[in-house]
Tab-separated table of C-alpha atoms and ligand atoms in Angstrom:
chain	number	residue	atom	x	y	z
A	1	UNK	CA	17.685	-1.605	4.153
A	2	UNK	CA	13.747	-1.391	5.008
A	3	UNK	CA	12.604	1.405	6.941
A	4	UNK	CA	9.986	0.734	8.691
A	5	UNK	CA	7.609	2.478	11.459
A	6	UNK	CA	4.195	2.727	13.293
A	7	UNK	CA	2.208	4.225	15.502
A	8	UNK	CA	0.705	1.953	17.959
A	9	UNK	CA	-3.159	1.319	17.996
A	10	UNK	CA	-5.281	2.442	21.457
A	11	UNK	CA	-7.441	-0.464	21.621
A	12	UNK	CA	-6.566	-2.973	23.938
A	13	UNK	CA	-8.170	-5.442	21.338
A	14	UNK	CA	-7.422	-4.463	18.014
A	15	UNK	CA	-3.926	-2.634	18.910
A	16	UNK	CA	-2.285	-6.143	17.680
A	17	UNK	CA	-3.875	-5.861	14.381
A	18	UNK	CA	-2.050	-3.701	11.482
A	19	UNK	CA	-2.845	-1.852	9.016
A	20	UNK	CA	0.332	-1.750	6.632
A	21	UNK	CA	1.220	1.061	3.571
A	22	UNK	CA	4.223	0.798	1.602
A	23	UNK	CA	6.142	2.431	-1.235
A	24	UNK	CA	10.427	2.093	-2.293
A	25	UNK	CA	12.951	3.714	-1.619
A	26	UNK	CA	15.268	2.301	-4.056
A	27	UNK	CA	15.170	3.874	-7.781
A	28	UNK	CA	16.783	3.033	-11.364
A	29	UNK	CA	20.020	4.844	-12.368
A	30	UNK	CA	19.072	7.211	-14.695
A	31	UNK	CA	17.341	9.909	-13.483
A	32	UNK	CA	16.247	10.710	-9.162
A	33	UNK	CA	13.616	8.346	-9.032
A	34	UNK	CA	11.639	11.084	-8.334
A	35	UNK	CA	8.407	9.209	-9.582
A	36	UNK	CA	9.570	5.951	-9.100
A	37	UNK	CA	9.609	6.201	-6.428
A	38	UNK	CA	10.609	8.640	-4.337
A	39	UNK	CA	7.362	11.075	-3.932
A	40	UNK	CA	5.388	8.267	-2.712
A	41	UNK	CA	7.505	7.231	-0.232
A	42	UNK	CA	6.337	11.223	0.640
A	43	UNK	CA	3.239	10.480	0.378
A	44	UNK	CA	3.528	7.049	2.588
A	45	UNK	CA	5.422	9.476	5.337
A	46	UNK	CA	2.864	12.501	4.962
A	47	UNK	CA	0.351	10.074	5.552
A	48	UNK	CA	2.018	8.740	8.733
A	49	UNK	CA	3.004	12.973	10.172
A	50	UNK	CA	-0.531	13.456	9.128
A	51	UNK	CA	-1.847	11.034	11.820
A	52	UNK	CA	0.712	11.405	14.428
A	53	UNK	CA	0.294	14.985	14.344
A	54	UNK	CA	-3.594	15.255	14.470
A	55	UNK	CA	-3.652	13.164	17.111
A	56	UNK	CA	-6.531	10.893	15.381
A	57	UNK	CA	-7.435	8.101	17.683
A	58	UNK	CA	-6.511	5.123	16.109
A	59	UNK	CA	-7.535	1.082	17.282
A	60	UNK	CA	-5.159	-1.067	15.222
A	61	UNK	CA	-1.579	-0.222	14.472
A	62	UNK	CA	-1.160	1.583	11.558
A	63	UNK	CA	2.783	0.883	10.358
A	64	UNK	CA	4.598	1.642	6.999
A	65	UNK	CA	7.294	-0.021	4.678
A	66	UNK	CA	9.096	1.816	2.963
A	67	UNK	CA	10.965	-0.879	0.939
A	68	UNK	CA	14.537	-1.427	-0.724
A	69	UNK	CA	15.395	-3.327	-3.740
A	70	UNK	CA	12.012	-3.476	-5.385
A	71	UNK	CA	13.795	-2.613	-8.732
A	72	UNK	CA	15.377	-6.268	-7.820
A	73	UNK	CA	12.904	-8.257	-7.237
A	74	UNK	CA	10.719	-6.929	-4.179
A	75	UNK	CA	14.040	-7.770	-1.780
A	76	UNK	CA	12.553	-5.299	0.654
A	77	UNK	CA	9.349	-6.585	0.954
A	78	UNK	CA	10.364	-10.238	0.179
A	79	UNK	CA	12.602	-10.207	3.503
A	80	UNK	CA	9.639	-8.408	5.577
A	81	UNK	CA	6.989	-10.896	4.189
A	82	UNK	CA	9.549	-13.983	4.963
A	83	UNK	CA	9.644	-12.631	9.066
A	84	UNK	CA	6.285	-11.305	9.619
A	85	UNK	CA	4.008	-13.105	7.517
A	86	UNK	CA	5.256	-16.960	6.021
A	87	UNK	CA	8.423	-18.130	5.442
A	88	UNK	CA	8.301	-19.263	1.613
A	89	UNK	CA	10.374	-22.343	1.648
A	90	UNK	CA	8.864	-23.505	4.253
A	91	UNK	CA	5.200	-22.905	2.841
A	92	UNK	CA	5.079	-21.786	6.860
A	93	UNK	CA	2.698	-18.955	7.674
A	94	UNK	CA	3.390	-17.019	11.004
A	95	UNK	CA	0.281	-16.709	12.866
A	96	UNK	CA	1.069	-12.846	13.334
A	97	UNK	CA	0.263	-12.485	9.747
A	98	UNK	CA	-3.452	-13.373	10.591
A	99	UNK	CA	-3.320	-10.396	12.585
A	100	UNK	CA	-2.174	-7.905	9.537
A	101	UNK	CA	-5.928	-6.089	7.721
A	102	UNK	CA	-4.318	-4.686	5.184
A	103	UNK	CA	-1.253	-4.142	2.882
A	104	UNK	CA	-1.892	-0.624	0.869
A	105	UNK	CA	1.019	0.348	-1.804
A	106	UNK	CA	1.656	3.099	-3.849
A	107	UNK	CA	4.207	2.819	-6.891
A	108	UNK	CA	2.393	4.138	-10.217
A	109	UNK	CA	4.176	7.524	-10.748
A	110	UNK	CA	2.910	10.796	-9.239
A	111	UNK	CA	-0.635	10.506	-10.926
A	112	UNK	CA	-4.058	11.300	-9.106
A	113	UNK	CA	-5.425	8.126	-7.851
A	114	UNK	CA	-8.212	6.512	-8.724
A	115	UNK	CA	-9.295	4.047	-7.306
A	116	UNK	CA	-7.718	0.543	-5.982
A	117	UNK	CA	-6.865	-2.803	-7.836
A	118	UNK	CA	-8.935	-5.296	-6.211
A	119	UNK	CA	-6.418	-8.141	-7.166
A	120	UNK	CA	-9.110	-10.784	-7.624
A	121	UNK	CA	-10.391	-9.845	-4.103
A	122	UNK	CA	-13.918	-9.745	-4.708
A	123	UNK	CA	-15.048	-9.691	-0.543
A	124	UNK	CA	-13.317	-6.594	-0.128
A	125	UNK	CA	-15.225	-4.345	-2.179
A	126	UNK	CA	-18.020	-3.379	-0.692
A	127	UNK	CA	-15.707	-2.590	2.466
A	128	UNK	CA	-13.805	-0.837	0.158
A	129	UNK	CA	-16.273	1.047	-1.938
A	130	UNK	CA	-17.712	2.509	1.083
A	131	UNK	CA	-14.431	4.332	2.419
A	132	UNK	CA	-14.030	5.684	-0.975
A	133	UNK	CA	-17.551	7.514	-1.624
A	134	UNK	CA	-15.964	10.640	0.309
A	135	UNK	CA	-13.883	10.750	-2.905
A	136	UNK	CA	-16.531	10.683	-5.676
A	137	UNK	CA	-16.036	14.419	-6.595
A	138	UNK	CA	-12.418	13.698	-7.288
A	139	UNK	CA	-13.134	10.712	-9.364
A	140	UNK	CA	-11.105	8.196	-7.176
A	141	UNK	CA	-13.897	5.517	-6.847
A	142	UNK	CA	-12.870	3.118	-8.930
A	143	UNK	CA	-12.125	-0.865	-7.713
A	144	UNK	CA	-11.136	-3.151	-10.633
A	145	UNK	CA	-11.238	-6.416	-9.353
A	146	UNK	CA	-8.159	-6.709	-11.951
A	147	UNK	CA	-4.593	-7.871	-10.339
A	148	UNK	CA	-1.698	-5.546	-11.297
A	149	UNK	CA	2.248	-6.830	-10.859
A	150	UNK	CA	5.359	-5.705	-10.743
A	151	UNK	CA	5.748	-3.943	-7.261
A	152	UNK	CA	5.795	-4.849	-3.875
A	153	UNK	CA	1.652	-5.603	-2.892
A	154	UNK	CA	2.589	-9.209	-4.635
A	155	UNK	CA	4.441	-10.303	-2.565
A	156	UNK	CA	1.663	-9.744	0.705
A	157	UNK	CA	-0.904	-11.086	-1.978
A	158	UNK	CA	0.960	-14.623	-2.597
A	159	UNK	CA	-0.339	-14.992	1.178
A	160	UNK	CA	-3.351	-13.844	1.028
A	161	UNK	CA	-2.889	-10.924	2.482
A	162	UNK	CA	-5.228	-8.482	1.321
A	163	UNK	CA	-2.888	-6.208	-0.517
A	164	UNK	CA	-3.828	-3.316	-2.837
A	165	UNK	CA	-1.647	-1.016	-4.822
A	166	UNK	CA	-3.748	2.064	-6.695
A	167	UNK	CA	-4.938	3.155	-9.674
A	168	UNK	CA	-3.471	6.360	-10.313
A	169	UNK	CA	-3.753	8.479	-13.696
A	170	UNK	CA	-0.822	7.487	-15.900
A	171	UNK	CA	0.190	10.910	-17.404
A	172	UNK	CA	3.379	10.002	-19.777
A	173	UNK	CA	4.836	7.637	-16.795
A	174	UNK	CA	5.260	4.301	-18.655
A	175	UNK	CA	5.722	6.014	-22.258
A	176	UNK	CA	8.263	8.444	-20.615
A	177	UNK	CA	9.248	8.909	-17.425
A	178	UNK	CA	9.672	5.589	-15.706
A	179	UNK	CA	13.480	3.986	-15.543
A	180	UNK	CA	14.261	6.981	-17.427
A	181	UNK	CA	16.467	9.873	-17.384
A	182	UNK	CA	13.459	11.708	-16.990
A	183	UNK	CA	12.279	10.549	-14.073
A	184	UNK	CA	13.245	13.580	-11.981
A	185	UNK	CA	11.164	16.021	-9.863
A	186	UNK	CA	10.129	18.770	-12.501
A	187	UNK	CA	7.644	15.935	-13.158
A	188	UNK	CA	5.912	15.435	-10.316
A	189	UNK	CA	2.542	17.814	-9.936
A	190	UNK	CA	2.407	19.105	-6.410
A	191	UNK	CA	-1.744	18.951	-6.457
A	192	UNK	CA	-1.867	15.585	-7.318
A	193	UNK	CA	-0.013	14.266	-4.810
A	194	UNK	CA	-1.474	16.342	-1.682
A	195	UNK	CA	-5.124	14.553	-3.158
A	196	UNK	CA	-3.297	11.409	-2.999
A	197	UNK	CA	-1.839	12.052	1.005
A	198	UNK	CA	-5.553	13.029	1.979
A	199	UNK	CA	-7.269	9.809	0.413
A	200	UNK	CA	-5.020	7.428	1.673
A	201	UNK	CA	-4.682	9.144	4.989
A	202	UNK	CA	-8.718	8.904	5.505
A	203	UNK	CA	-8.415	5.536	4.135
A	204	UNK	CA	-6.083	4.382	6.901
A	205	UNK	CA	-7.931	6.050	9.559
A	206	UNK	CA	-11.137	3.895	8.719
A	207	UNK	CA	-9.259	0.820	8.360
A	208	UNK	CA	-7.623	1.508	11.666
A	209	UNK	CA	-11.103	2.189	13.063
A	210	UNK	CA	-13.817	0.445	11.894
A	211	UNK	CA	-14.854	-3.188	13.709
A	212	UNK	CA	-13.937	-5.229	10.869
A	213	UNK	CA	-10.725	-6.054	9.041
A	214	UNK	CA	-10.469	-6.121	5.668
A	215	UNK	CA	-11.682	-9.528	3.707
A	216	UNK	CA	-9.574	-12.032	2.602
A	217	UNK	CA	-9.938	-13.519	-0.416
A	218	UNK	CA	-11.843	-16.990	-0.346
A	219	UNK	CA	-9.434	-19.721	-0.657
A	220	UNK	CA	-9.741	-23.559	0.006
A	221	UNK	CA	-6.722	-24.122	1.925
A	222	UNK	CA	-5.303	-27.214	-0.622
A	223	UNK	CA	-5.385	-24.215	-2.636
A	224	UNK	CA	-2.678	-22.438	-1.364
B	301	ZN	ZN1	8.440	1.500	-8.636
């Protein structure tokens, strides 16, 4: 089962627009999940106390996923995606899903981030690159315009959506710790992942703000 939540947007205009972060909930047998991907569902939440708490005025809605059976092909997200954005049988796109800025997900391990993965979404970077100059000093300015797979942004990106996961440092995630029975909390470094909350917090408080949404990539529509 998803679980899902928001906090409604202020402006009478923009309140119907989302911003959208995600991580799963689900995990592989061996260990907690604790890395995948359990601490950035944290994260995903922090974020979310974060802005309910300090009150930040927000425009758009700012809502988060927190998705089951990624480990099974994206199941979570798939069923979201099939209510609220297109149905993919159909080739049907709901016209809320013109409505949704941004999909940000988080599912690399506990690592610092980075920087984003553009996913061949050149428009947004300037956007993009701007929000992340606060984060120079900590070395998390980097936008690839590379795609990455395997986690649940793909399935917002088949639609155009523009949908991001990060770049985070890898530390011994995909050599050890990942569907292992080391993936367990002993692993996680507490530092890293408060850096992580505050960047993607600030991140979402821009998106929510600023007059513009996020870029979608340019498509001819036979194309899609
Ligand atoms: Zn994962």
């Amino acid at each position: 089962m998803n679980v899902l939540g928001e906090i409604p947007g202020r402006d009478k205009k923009l309140s119907s627009e989302r911003i959208i972060i995600g991580a799963h909930l689900d995990s592989w047998h061996a260990g907690t999940g604790a890395a995948d991907n359990a601490v950035n569902c944290v994260v995903m939440m922090e974020v979310m106390r974060l802005l309910q708490t300090l009150q930040l005025p927000l425009r758009r809605t700012v809502e988060i996923g927190l998705w089951t059976g990624e480990e099974v092909r994206y199941l979570g997200s798939w069923d979201y995606v099939e209510k609220k954005v297109g149905h993919i049988r159909s080739g049907k796109l709901h016209r809320s899903s013109q409505k949704i800025s941004v999909y940000l997900n988080l599912d690399n391990g506990a690592g610092k981030i980075r920087g984003l993965f553009l996913q061949g979404n050149e428009a947004a970077r300037p956007l993009l690159s701007q929000l992340l100059q606060p984060f120079a000093d900590w070395e998390a300015t980097t936008l690839t315009i590379q795609s990455t797979t395997y986690t649940d942004h793909e399935v917002f990106d088949m639609w155009n959506i523009p949908a991001f996961q990060f770049i985070q440092d890898p530390l011994n995630y995909m050599t050890m710790i990942h569907h292992s029975n080391m993936d367990v909390y002993d692993y996680l470094l507490e530092d890293d992942v408060k850096q992580n909350v505050a960047i993607i917090t600030s991140l979402v408080y821009h998106l929510a703000n600023i007059d513009q949404m996020v870029p979608r990539k340019a498509v001819k529509s036979d194309e899609r």
